[in-house]
Amino acid sequence: MTIAPSASVIEVAGLRKHYGEVRAVDGVSFEVRRGEIFGLLGPNGAGKTTTVEILEGLRTPDAGTVRVLGIDATRHPDRIKERIGIQLQTAALYPFLTVSEVLDLFRSFYARSRSTAWLLEALDLGERRHAQTRHLSGGQRQRLSVALALVNEPELVFLDEPTTGMDPQARRSLWDLVLRLREQGTSVLLTTHYMEEAEQLCDRVAVMDHGHVLELGTVEELVTRRFHERAVHFDTLPGLDMAELGALPKVKRAVIEDGETVLYTSDVAATIAALLARTEVLGRDPTNLGIRRATLEDVFLDLTGHALRE
Ligand code: ATP
């Protein structure tokens, strides 16, 4: 009999870890499905790292159940090690070994491994292959730590703030790599402070604060759950008064923000059609017409009362 692979690579229920008075993780539950990129978002101290380290089998929870690739991660961490990839904090790299040497060393720990050439290419470290790790820049070190997480061709990769310290170009190329990994069937759990990173990469996210998961779902779900309206915005046009704009179909609110007229609407198409009909009468086209929806950052502010990065 063959056993179908489980649809979930991570199942966490009622997870709790307290340090004295500090409730680092206080009843966290979620699952990560096979083949998805799942994001844990939250400010410093939210409990992300503690949660991830428990999943990796590096810390023991006070309460709760944790299954990783169908295995109880707290009782059998040894059984998952071959199959997961962990991005270690960069300080732990061997300072006097070269990039290639560290990769080869890590490859030797596993029965199955990717080639050093693949890893150097994927993380754009070819030119630094002979450099001792102590001579790497912050961003290069970060890329090496991601390469090390991929050495054993893991089914599930844990990336803890993978793009911190990277310049925008390196960040984008890491995003591409993460998306490529997903195409190859790898599941990814990542923690991040960067809302844009979550919006670009994550199939689903959990927003954490003070040891709790406050919200869970796709970015689209999180945004539309709280913000039902979209904003239609354009350069303010003389001849249109706010009362009139506020009365256009489906418009909930019309305001002027930073020289722009903004119409909050529950039906973008109906509102724009009516707006264009009205401006046609005036003989003017609205300029810089655009539509935006609330972002994950707005969700976070609304949920916690503070921005993610302050
Ligand atoms: P960061 O983004 O800073 O890593 P985080 O969301 O990952 O934040 P955690 O590192 O999980 O948060 O920490 C959650 C809380 O638990 C914090 O208040 C932290 O100070 C505390 N904490 C974490 N590890 C320990 C420990 N070993 N002993 C005592 N308190 C700890």
Tab-separated table of C-alpha atoms and ligand atoms in Angstrom:
chain	number	residue	atom	x	y	z
A	1	MET	CA	0.000	0.000	0.000
A	2	THR	CA	1.353	3.423	-0.847
A	3	ILE	CA	0.669	6.256	1.498
A	4	ALA	CA	-0.337	9.477	-0.245
A	5	PRO	CA	1.912	12.365	0.754
A	6	SER	CA	0.208	14.507	3.335
A	7	ALA	CA	-1.317	17.749	2.083
A	8	SER	CA	0.332	19.551	5.006
A	9	VAL	CA	4.051	19.841	5.636
A	10	ILE	CA	3.555	21.618	8.954
A	11	GLU	CA	0.712	21.251	11.434
A	12	VAL	CA	0.925	23.257	14.634
A	13	ALA	CA	-1.803	23.291	17.270
A	14	GLY	CA	-1.958	25.069	20.614
A	15	LEU	CA	1.750	25.827	20.643
A	16	ARG	CA	3.001	27.518	23.786
A	17	LYS	CA	6.434	28.600	24.998
A	18	HIS	CA	6.886	30.888	27.988
A	19	TYR	CA	10.129	32.264	29.408
A	20	GLY	CA	9.193	33.195	32.943
A	21	GLU	CA	6.745	36.043	32.568
A	22	VAL	CA	7.359	36.379	28.823
A	23	ARG	CA	4.727	34.563	26.781
A	24	ALA	CA	6.878	34.270	23.661
A	25	VAL	CA	4.408	31.898	21.977
A	26	ASP	CA	0.962	31.749	23.503
A	27	GLY	CA	-1.379	29.303	21.792
A	28	VAL	CA	-0.355	29.314	18.136
A	29	SER	CA	-2.073	27.109	15.542
A	30	PHE	CA	-1.638	26.956	11.772
A	31	GLU	CA	-0.774	24.604	8.965
A	32	VAL	CA	1.490	24.931	5.960
A	33	ARG	CA	0.406	23.058	2.848
A	34	ARG	CA	2.758	21.152	0.630
A	35	GLY	CA	4.188	23.348	-2.114
A	36	GLU	CA	3.191	26.691	-0.658
A	37	ILE	CA	5.198	29.682	0.507
A	38	PHE	CA	3.871	30.555	3.933
A	39	GLY	CA	4.831	33.762	5.701
A	40	LEU	CA	5.003	34.462	9.422
A	41	LEU	CA	4.837	38.224	9.826
A	42	GLY	CA	5.234	40.289	12.912
A	43	PRO	CA	7.345	42.891	14.667
A	44	ASN	CA	10.424	42.108	16.744
A	45	GLY	CA	9.523	39.967	19.699
A	46	ALA	CA	6.243	38.725	18.197
A	47	GLY	CA	7.336	35.107	18.676
A	48	LYS	CA	8.224	34.192	15.105
A	49	THR	CA	11.722	32.897	15.757
A	50	THR	CA	10.624	30.901	18.787
A	51	THR	CA	7.845	29.294	16.716
A	52	VAL	CA	10.204	28.482	13.848
A	53	GLU	CA	12.869	27.048	16.155
A	54	ILE	CA	10.313	24.725	17.712
A	55	LEU	CA	9.273	23.566	14.226
A	56	GLU	CA	12.908	22.934	13.370
A	57	GLY	CA	13.262	20.772	16.451
A	58	LEU	CA	15.711	23.200	18.079
A	59	ARG	CA	13.491	24.195	21.000
A	60	THR	CA	10.982	22.266	23.063
A	61	PRO	CA	7.518	23.773	23.514
A	62	ASP	CA	5.764	23.951	26.891
A	63	ALA	CA	2.531	22.784	25.274
A	64	GLY	CA	1.000	21.980	21.916
A	65	THR	CA	1.559	19.602	19.046
A	66	VAL	CA	3.918	20.035	16.122
A	67	ARG	CA	4.037	17.808	13.089
A	68	VAL	CA	6.613	18.508	10.410
A	69	LEU	CA	6.420	16.339	7.276
A	70	GLY	CA	4.054	14.154	9.255
A	71	ILE	CA	6.598	13.593	12.047
A	72	ASP	CA	6.348	14.780	15.653
A	73	ALA	CA	9.104	17.386	15.560
A	74	THR	CA	9.539	17.596	19.308
A	75	ARG	CA	9.977	13.852	19.820
A	76	HIS	CA	11.881	12.926	16.662
A	77	PRO	CA	13.826	15.969	15.450
A	78	ASP	CA	16.492	13.607	14.037
A	79	ARG	CA	13.984	12.118	11.584
A	80	ILE	CA	13.202	15.447	9.933
A	81	LYS	CA	16.740	16.834	9.715
A	82	GLU	CA	17.581	15.205	6.367
A	83	ARG	CA	14.393	16.519	4.814
A	84	ILE	CA	14.311	20.142	5.952
A	85	GLY	CA	16.551	23.126	5.289
A	86	ILE	CA	17.331	25.656	7.983
A	87	GLN	CA	18.795	29.073	7.399
A	88	LEU	CA	21.224	29.503	10.270
A	89	GLN	CA	22.019	32.891	11.654
A	90	THR	CA	24.986	34.228	9.751
A	91	ALA	CA	27.207	34.754	12.786
A	92	ALA	CA	27.629	30.986	12.978
A	93	LEU	CA	29.576	30.692	9.699
A	94	TYR	CA	33.132	29.384	9.886
A	95	PRO	CA	35.154	32.598	9.445
A	96	PHE	CA	38.372	31.046	8.078
A	97	LEU	CA	36.790	28.700	5.545
A	98	THR	CA	36.067	29.853	2.011
A	99	VAL	CA	32.554	29.948	0.607
A	100	SER	CA	33.169	26.748	-1.392
A	101	GLU	CA	34.681	25.015	1.621
A	102	VAL	CA	31.688	25.809	3.828
A	103	LEU	CA	29.300	24.572	1.145
A	104	ASP	CA	31.319	21.354	0.716
A	105	LEU	CA	31.420	20.863	4.470
A	106	PHE	CA	27.658	21.182	4.781
A	107	ARG	CA	27.133	18.915	1.767
A	108	SER	CA	29.153	16.220	3.509
A	109	PHE	CA	26.612	16.161	6.372
A	110	TYR	CA	23.871	14.779	4.136
A	111	ALA	CA	23.279	11.584	2.175
A	112	ARG	CA	21.760	13.639	-0.621
A	113	SER	CA	22.981	17.068	-1.687
A	114	ARG	CA	22.922	19.676	-4.404
A	115	SER	CA	26.175	20.450	-6.214
A	116	THR	CA	28.357	23.298	-5.000
A	117	ALA	CA	28.162	24.765	-8.517
A	118	TRP	CA	24.355	24.845	-8.358
A	119	LEU	CA	24.405	26.564	-4.980
A	120	LEU	CA	27.020	29.144	-6.022
A	121	GLU	CA	25.013	29.963	-9.120
A	122	ALA	CA	21.611	30.078	-7.403
A	123	LEU	CA	22.811	32.515	-4.754
A	124	ASP	CA	25.104	34.445	-7.083
A	125	LEU	CA	28.209	33.668	-5.049
A	126	GLY	CA	30.434	32.347	-7.850
A	127	GLU	CA	32.781	35.325	-7.758
A	128	ARG	CA	33.228	34.948	-4.006
A	129	ARG	CA	33.767	31.189	-3.974
A	130	HIS	CA	37.419	31.508	-2.850
A	131	ALA	CA	36.778	34.239	-0.276
A	132	GLN	CA	36.930	33.381	3.406
A	133	THR	CA	33.509	33.939	4.911
A	134	ARG	CA	34.860	36.591	7.295
A	135	HIS	CA	35.537	38.775	4.252
A	136	LEU	CA	31.981	38.616	2.905
A	137	SER	CA	29.651	41.609	3.002
A	138	GLY	CA	26.466	41.407	5.054
A	139	GLY	CA	24.352	40.650	1.999
A	140	GLN	CA	26.773	37.966	0.742
A	141	ARG	CA	26.798	36.312	4.146
A	142	GLN	CA	23.034	36.295	4.102
A	143	ARG	CA	23.049	34.660	0.670
A	144	LEU	CA	25.499	32.043	1.876
A	145	SER	CA	23.230	31.244	4.813
A	146	VAL	CA	20.357	30.701	2.358
A	147	ALA	CA	22.581	28.482	0.170
A	148	LEU	CA	23.377	26.371	3.234
A	149	ALA	CA	19.636	25.914	3.855
A	150	LEU	CA	19.305	24.430	0.362
A	151	VAL	CA	22.314	22.090	0.419
A	152	ASN	CA	20.323	18.901	1.067
A	153	GLU	CA	17.597	19.634	-1.506
A	154	PRO	CA	15.040	19.902	1.291
A	155	GLU	CA	11.310	19.322	0.876
A	156	LEU	CA	10.674	22.145	3.315
A	157	VAL	CA	12.866	25.210	3.847
A	158	PHE	CA	12.783	27.579	6.809
A	159	LEU	CA	13.977	31.082	5.984
A	160	ASP	CA	14.200	33.468	8.932
A	161	GLU	CA	14.206	37.032	7.619
A	162	PRO	CA	16.187	35.966	4.568
A	163	THR	CA	16.552	39.367	2.928
A	164	THR	CA	17.505	41.457	5.938
A	165	GLY	CA	20.651	43.411	5.078
A	166	MET	CA	20.341	42.812	1.336
A	167	ASP	CA	20.292	45.562	-1.256
A	168	PRO	CA	17.153	45.778	-3.438
A	169	GLN	CA	18.750	43.863	-6.321
A	170	ALA	CA	19.882	40.969	-4.126
A	171	ARG	CA	16.453	40.946	-2.490
A	172	ARG	CA	14.703	40.627	-5.852
A	173	SER	CA	16.997	37.842	-6.975
A	174	LEU	CA	16.371	35.963	-3.734
A	175	TRP	CA	12.621	36.356	-4.292
A	176	ASP	CA	13.066	34.836	-7.752
A	177	LEU	CA	14.948	31.934	-6.245
A	178	VAL	CA	12.235	31.296	-3.649
A	179	LEU	CA	9.611	31.306	-6.405
A	180	ARG	CA	11.732	28.866	-8.435
A	181	LEU	CA	11.982	26.568	-5.416
A	182	ARG	CA	8.211	26.542	-5.154
A	183	GLU	CA	7.946	25.632	-8.834
A	184	GLN	CA	10.145	22.636	-8.072
A	185	GLY	CA	7.716	21.583	-5.338
A	186	THR	CA	9.637	22.849	-2.303
A	187	SER	CA	7.529	24.196	0.561
A	188	VAL	CA	8.799	27.352	2.245
A	189	LEU	CA	8.112	28.885	5.624
A	190	LEU	CA	9.575	32.336	5.903
A	191	THR	CA	9.509	35.037	8.507
A	192	THR	CA	9.755	38.634	7.467
A	193	HIS	CA	9.337	42.227	8.531
A	194	TYR	CA	8.891	43.316	4.942
A	195	MET	CA	5.308	43.667	3.837
A	196	GLU	CA	6.305	43.866	0.194
A	197	GLU	CA	8.198	40.601	0.529
A	198	ALA	CA	5.102	38.909	1.925
A	199	GLU	CA	2.898	40.404	-0.785
A	200	GLN	CA	5.276	39.290	-3.538
A	201	LEU	CA	6.046	35.808	-2.298
A	202	CYS	CA	3.590	34.336	0.128
A	203	ASP	CA	0.629	32.201	-0.849
A	204	ARG	CA	-0.677	32.656	2.693
A	205	VAL	CA	0.479	34.575	5.725
A	206	ALA	CA	-0.066	34.514	9.462
A	207	VAL	CA	0.254	37.845	11.242
A	208	MET	CA	1.720	37.415	14.730
A	209	ASP	CA	2.002	39.800	17.644
A	210	HIS	CA	2.670	39.129	21.339
A	211	GLY	CA	2.821	35.366	20.820
A	212	HIS	CA	-0.546	35.128	19.047
A	213	VAL	CA	-1.634	34.638	15.458
A	214	LEU	CA	-3.941	37.599	14.841
A	215	GLU	CA	-4.923	36.830	11.261
A	216	LEU	CA	-4.310	34.074	8.752
A	217	GLY	CA	-5.058	33.802	5.046
A	218	THR	CA	-3.971	35.022	1.638
A	219	VAL	CA	-2.898	38.654	1.442
A	220	GLU	CA	-6.013	39.337	-0.626
A	221	GLU	CA	-8.233	37.765	2.047
A	222	LEU	CA	-6.586	39.693	4.851
A	223	VAL	CA	-6.989	42.964	3.011
A	224	THR	CA	-10.584	42.477	1.864
A	225	ARG	CA	-11.672	41.138	5.260
A	226	ARG	CA	-10.899	44.518	6.812
A	227	PHE	CA	-11.121	46.925	3.914
A	228	HIS	CA	-14.104	46.410	1.673
A	229	GLU	CA	-13.504	49.450	-0.455
A	230	ARG	CA	-10.975	50.400	-3.072
A	231	ALA	CA	-9.734	53.875	-3.795
A	232	VAL	CA	-10.180	55.488	-7.204
A	233	HIS	CA	-7.830	58.460	-7.330
A	234	PHE	CA	-7.042	61.232	-9.835
A	235	ASP	CA	-5.638	64.744	-9.942
A	236	THR	CA	-8.211	67.089	-8.510
A	237	LEU	CA	-10.266	68.661	-11.299
A	238	PRO	CA	-11.800	72.114	-11.007
A	239	GLY	CA	-15.538	72.048	-11.604
A	240	LEU	CA	-16.237	68.851	-9.673
A	241	ASP	CA	-17.479	69.421	-6.165
A	242	MET	CA	-17.038	66.911	-3.421
A	243	ALA	CA	-20.723	66.554	-2.649
A	244	GLU	CA	-21.380	65.639	-6.247
A	245	LEU	CA	-18.517	63.122	-6.306
A	246	GLY	CA	-19.675	61.622	-3.028
A	247	ALA	CA	-23.054	60.958	-4.641
A	248	LEU	CA	-21.643	58.968	-7.601
A	249	PRO	CA	-22.720	55.306	-7.688
A	250	LYS	CA	-21.158	53.078	-4.991
A	251	VAL	CA	-18.974	55.869	-3.582
A	252	LYS	CA	-18.803	55.696	0.212
A	253	ARG	CA	-16.574	58.673	0.725
A	254	ALA	CA	-14.955	61.369	-1.424
A	255	VAL	CA	-11.913	63.197	-0.046
A	256	ILE	CA	-8.945	65.234	-1.172
A	257	GLU	CA	-5.587	63.770	-0.090
A	258	ASP	CA	-2.275	65.334	-1.163
A	259	GLY	CA	-3.784	67.183	-4.122
A	260	GLU	CA	-5.591	64.102	-5.340
A	261	THR	CA	-9.285	63.413	-5.260
A	262	VAL	CA	-9.909	59.975	-3.769
A	263	LEU	CA	-13.200	58.132	-4.079
A	264	TYR	CA	-13.604	55.122	-1.789
A	265	THR	CA	-15.914	52.749	-3.597
A	266	SER	CA	-17.366	49.268	-3.279
A	267	ASP	CA	-17.598	48.954	-7.087
A	268	VAL	CA	-14.671	50.387	-9.028
A	269	ALA	CA	-16.193	49.837	-12.486
A	270	ALA	CA	-19.498	51.546	-11.664
A	271	THR	CA	-17.764	54.495	-10.038
A	272	ILE	CA	-15.273	55.049	-12.870
A	273	ALA	CA	-18.003	54.820	-15.531
A	274	ALA	CA	-20.056	57.466	-13.738
A	275	LEU	CA	-16.987	59.648	-13.140
A	276	LEU	CA	-15.986	59.551	-16.820
A	277	ALA	CA	-19.543	60.338	-17.907
A	278	ARG	CA	-19.463	63.366	-15.608
A	279	THR	CA	-16.012	64.613	-16.736
A	280	GLU	CA	-17.011	64.205	-20.379
A	281	VAL	CA	-19.751	66.761	-19.801
A	282	LEU	CA	-17.058	69.078	-18.421
A	283	GLY	CA	-14.929	68.442	-21.498
A	284	ARG	CA	-11.970	67.278	-19.371
A	285	ASP	CA	-10.334	63.906	-18.813
A	286	PRO	CA	-9.204	63.082	-15.305
A	287	THR	CA	-5.398	62.827	-15.232
A	288	ASN	CA	-3.334	60.254	-13.340
A	289	LEU	CA	-6.416	58.135	-12.806
A	290	GLY	CA	-5.602	55.034	-10.777
A	291	ILE	CA	-7.030	52.416	-8.472
A	292	ARG	CA	-5.502	51.123	-5.290
A	293	ARG	CA	-6.534	48.824	-2.561
A	294	ALA	CA	-5.371	48.718	1.019
A	295	THR	CA	-2.058	46.957	1.577
A	296	LEU	CA	-0.830	44.436	4.096
A	297	GLU	CA	0.765	47.360	5.920
A	298	ASP	CA	-2.711	48.908	6.378
A	299	VAL	CA	-3.978	45.567	7.688
A	300	PHE	CA	-1.125	45.404	10.148
A	301	LEU	CA	-1.730	48.942	11.369
A	302	ASP	CA	-5.419	48.239	11.776
A	303	LEU	CA	-4.767	44.999	13.664
A	304	THR	CA	-2.086	46.132	16.054
A	305	GLY	CA	-2.314	49.903	16.126
A	306	HIS	CA	1.330	50.188	15.073
A	307	ALA	CA	3.335	49.831	11.901
A	308	LEU	CA	5.413	46.699	11.430
A	309	ARG	CA	8.672	48.618	11.243
A	310	GLU	CA	8.749	51.620	13.479
B	1	ATP	P1	12.647	38.918	16.103
B	1	ATP	O1	12.122	39.454	14.837
B	1	ATP	O2	13.319	39.966	16.944
B	1	ATP	O3	13.458	37.674	15.971
B	1	ATP	P2	10.507	37.268	16.988
B	1	ATP	O4	9.124	37.527	16.545
B	1	ATP	O5	11.232	36.223	16.254
B	1	ATP	O6	11.343	38.582	16.958
B	1	ATP	P3	11.133	35.806	19.343
B	1	ATP	O7	12.599	35.861	19.100
B	1	ATP	O8	10.459	34.524	19.108
B	1	ATP	O9	10.402	36.940	18.517
B	1	ATP	O10	10.895	36.291	20.832
B	1	ATP	C1	9.622	36.383	21.440
B	1	ATP	C2	9.770	36.869	22.879
B	1	ATP	O11	10.425	35.873	23.674
B	1	ATP	C3	10.633	38.112	23.009
B	1	ATP	O12	10.067	38.918	24.017
B	1	ATP	C4	11.974	37.563	23.449
B	1	ATP	O13	12.678	38.521	24.199
B	1	ATP	C5	11.589	36.371	24.286
B	1	ATP	N1	12.613	35.300	24.268
B	1	ATP	C6	13.031	34.627	23.172
B	1	ATP	N2	13.953	33.691	23.514
B	1	ATP	C7	14.148	33.789	24.836
B	1	ATP	C8	14.970	33.101	25.794
B	1	ATP	N3	15.789	32.107	25.412
B	1	ATP	N4	14.888	33.486	27.065
B	1	ATP	C9	14.037	34.459	27.453
B	1	ATP	N5	13.223	35.150	26.626
B	1	ATP	C10	13.278	34.819	25.325
